[in-house]
JSON list of C-alpha atoms in Angstrom, two decimals:
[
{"chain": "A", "resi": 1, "resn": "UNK", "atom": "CA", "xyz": [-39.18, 324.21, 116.37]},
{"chain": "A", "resi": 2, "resn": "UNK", "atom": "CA", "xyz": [-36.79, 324.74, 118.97]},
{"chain": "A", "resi": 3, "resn": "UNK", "atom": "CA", "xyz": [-38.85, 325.26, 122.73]},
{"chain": "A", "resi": 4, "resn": "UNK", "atom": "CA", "xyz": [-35.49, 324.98, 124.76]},
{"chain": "A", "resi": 5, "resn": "UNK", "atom": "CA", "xyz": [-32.23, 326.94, 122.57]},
{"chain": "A", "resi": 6, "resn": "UNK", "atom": "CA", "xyz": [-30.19, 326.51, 125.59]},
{"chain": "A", "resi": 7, "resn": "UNK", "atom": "CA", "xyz": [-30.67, 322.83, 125.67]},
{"chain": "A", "resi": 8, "resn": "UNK", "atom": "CA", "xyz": [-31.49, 322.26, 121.87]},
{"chain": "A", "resi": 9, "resn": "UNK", "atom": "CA", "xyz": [-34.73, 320.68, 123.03]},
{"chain": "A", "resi": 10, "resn": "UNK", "atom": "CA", "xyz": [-37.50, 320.74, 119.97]},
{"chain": "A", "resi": 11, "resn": "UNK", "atom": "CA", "xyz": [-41.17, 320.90, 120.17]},
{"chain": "A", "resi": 12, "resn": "UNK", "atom": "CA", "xyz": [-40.37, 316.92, 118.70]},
{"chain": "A", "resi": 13, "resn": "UNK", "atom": "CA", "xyz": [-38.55, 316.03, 121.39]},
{"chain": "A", "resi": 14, "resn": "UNK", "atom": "CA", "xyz": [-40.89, 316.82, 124.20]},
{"chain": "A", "resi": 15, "resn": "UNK", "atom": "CA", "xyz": [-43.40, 314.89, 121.87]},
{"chain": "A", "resi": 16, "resn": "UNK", "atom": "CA", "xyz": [-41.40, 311.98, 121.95]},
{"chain": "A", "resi": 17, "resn": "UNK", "atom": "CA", "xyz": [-40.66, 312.20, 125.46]},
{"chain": "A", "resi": 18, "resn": "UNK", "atom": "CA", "xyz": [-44.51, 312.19, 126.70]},
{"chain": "A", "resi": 19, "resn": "UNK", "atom": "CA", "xyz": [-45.47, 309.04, 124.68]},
{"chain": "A", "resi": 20, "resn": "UNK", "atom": "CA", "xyz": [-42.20, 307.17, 125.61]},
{"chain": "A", "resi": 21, "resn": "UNK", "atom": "CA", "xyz": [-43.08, 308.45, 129.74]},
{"chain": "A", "resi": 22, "resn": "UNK", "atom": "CA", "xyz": [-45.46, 308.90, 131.96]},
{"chain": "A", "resi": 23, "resn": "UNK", "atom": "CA", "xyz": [-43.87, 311.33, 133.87]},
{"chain": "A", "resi": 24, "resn": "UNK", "atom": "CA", "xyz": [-44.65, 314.73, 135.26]},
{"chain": "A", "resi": 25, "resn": "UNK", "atom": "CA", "xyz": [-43.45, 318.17, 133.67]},
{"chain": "A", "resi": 26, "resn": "UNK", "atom": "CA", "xyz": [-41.04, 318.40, 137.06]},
{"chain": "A", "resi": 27, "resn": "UNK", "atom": "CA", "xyz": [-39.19, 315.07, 135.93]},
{"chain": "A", "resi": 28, "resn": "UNK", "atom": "CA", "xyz": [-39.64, 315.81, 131.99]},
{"chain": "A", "resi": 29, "resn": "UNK", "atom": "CA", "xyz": [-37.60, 319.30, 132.70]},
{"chain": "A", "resi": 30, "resn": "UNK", "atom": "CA", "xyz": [-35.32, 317.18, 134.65]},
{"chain": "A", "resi": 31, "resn": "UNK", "atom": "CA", "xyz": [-34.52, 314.54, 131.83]},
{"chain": "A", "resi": 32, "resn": "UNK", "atom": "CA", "xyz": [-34.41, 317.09, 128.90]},
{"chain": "A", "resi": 33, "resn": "UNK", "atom": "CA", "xyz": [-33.15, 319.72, 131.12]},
{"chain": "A", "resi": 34, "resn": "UNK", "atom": "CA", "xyz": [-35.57, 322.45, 130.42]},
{"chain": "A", "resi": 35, "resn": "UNK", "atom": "CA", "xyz": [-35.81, 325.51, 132.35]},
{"chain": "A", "resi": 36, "resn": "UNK", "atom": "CA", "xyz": [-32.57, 324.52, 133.87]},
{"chain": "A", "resi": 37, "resn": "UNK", "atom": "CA", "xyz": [-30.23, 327.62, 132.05]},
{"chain": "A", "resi": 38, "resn": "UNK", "atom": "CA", "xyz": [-32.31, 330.49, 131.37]},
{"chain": "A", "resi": 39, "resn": "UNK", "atom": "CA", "xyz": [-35.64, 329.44, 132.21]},
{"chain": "A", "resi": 40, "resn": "UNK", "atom": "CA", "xyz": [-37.88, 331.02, 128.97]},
{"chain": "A", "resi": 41, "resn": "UNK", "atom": "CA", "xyz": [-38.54, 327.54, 128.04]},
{"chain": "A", "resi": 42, "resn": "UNK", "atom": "CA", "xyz": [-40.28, 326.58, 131.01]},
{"chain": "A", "resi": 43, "resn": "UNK", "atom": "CA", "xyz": [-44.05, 328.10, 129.94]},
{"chain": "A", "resi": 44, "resn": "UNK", "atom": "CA", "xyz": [-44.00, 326.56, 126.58]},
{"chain": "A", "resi": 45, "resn": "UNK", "atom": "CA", "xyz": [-42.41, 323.20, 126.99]},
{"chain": "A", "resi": 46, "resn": "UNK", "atom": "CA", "xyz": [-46.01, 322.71, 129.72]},
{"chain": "A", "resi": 47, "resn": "UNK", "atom": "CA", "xyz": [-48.18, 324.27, 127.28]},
{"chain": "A", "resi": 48, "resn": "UNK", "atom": "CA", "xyz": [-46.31, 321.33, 124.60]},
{"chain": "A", "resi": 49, "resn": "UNK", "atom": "CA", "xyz": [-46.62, 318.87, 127.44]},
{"chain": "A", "resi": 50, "resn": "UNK", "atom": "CA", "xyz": [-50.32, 319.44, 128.23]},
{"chain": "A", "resi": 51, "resn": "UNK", "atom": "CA", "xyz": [-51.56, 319.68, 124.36]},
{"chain": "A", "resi": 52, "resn": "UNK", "atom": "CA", "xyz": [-49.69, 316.14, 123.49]},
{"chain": "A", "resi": 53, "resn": "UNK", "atom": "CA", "xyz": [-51.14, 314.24, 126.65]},
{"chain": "A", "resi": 54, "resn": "UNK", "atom": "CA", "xyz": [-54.76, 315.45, 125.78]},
{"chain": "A", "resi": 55, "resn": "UNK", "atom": "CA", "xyz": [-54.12, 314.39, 122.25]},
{"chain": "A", "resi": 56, "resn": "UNK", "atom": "CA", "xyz": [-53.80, 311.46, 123.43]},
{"chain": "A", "resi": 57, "resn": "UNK", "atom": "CA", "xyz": [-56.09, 310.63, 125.41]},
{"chain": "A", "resi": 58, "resn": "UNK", "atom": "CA", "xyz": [-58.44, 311.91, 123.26]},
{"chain": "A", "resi": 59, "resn": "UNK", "atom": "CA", "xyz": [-57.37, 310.34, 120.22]},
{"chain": "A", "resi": 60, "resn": "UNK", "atom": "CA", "xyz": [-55.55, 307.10, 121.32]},
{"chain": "A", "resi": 61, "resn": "UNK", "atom": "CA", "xyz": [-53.77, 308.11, 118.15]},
{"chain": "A", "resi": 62, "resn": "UNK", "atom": "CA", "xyz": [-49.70, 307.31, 117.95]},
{"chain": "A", "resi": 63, "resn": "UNK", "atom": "CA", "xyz": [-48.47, 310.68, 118.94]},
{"chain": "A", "resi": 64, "resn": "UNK", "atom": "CA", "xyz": [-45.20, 310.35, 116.49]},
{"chain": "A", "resi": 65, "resn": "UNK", "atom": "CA", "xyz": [-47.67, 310.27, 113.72]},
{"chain": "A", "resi": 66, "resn": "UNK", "atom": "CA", "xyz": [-49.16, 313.48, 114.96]},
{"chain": "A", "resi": 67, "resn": "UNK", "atom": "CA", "xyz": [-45.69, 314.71, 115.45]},
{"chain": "A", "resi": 68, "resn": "UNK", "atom": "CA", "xyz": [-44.20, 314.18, 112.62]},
{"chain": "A", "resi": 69, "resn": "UNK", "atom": "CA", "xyz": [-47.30, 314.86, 110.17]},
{"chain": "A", "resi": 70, "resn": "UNK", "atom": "CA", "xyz": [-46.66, 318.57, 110.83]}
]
């Protein structure tokens, strides 16, 4: 699903993003420049953010096979 339309940023991508760095949501926004247009994207892409890093380091599972299982 699309989080960012001005950006074409997916749910997906932000996945991808948080297993590939260990960076905070200030430098993930600034990479995949969310929030950076109209700003609606901003809320969700953290809640995305926060739900894939507790995956995992809950699971230790691969979070692309989480990803893309859905």
């Amino acid at each position: 699903m699309y989080v960012c339309i001005c950006q074409q940023v997916t749910d997906h991508d932000i996945r991808e993003y948080c297993e590939s760095n260990n960076a905070s949501l200030s430098q993930m926004r600034k990479d995949l420049g969310l929030g950076s247009d109209c700003g609606r994207c901003a809320k969700l892409a953290r809640q995305i953010m926060h739900e894939t890093m507790d995956q995992m380091m809950s699971t230790g599972v691969d979070i692309k096979s989480i990803a893309y299982a859905a």
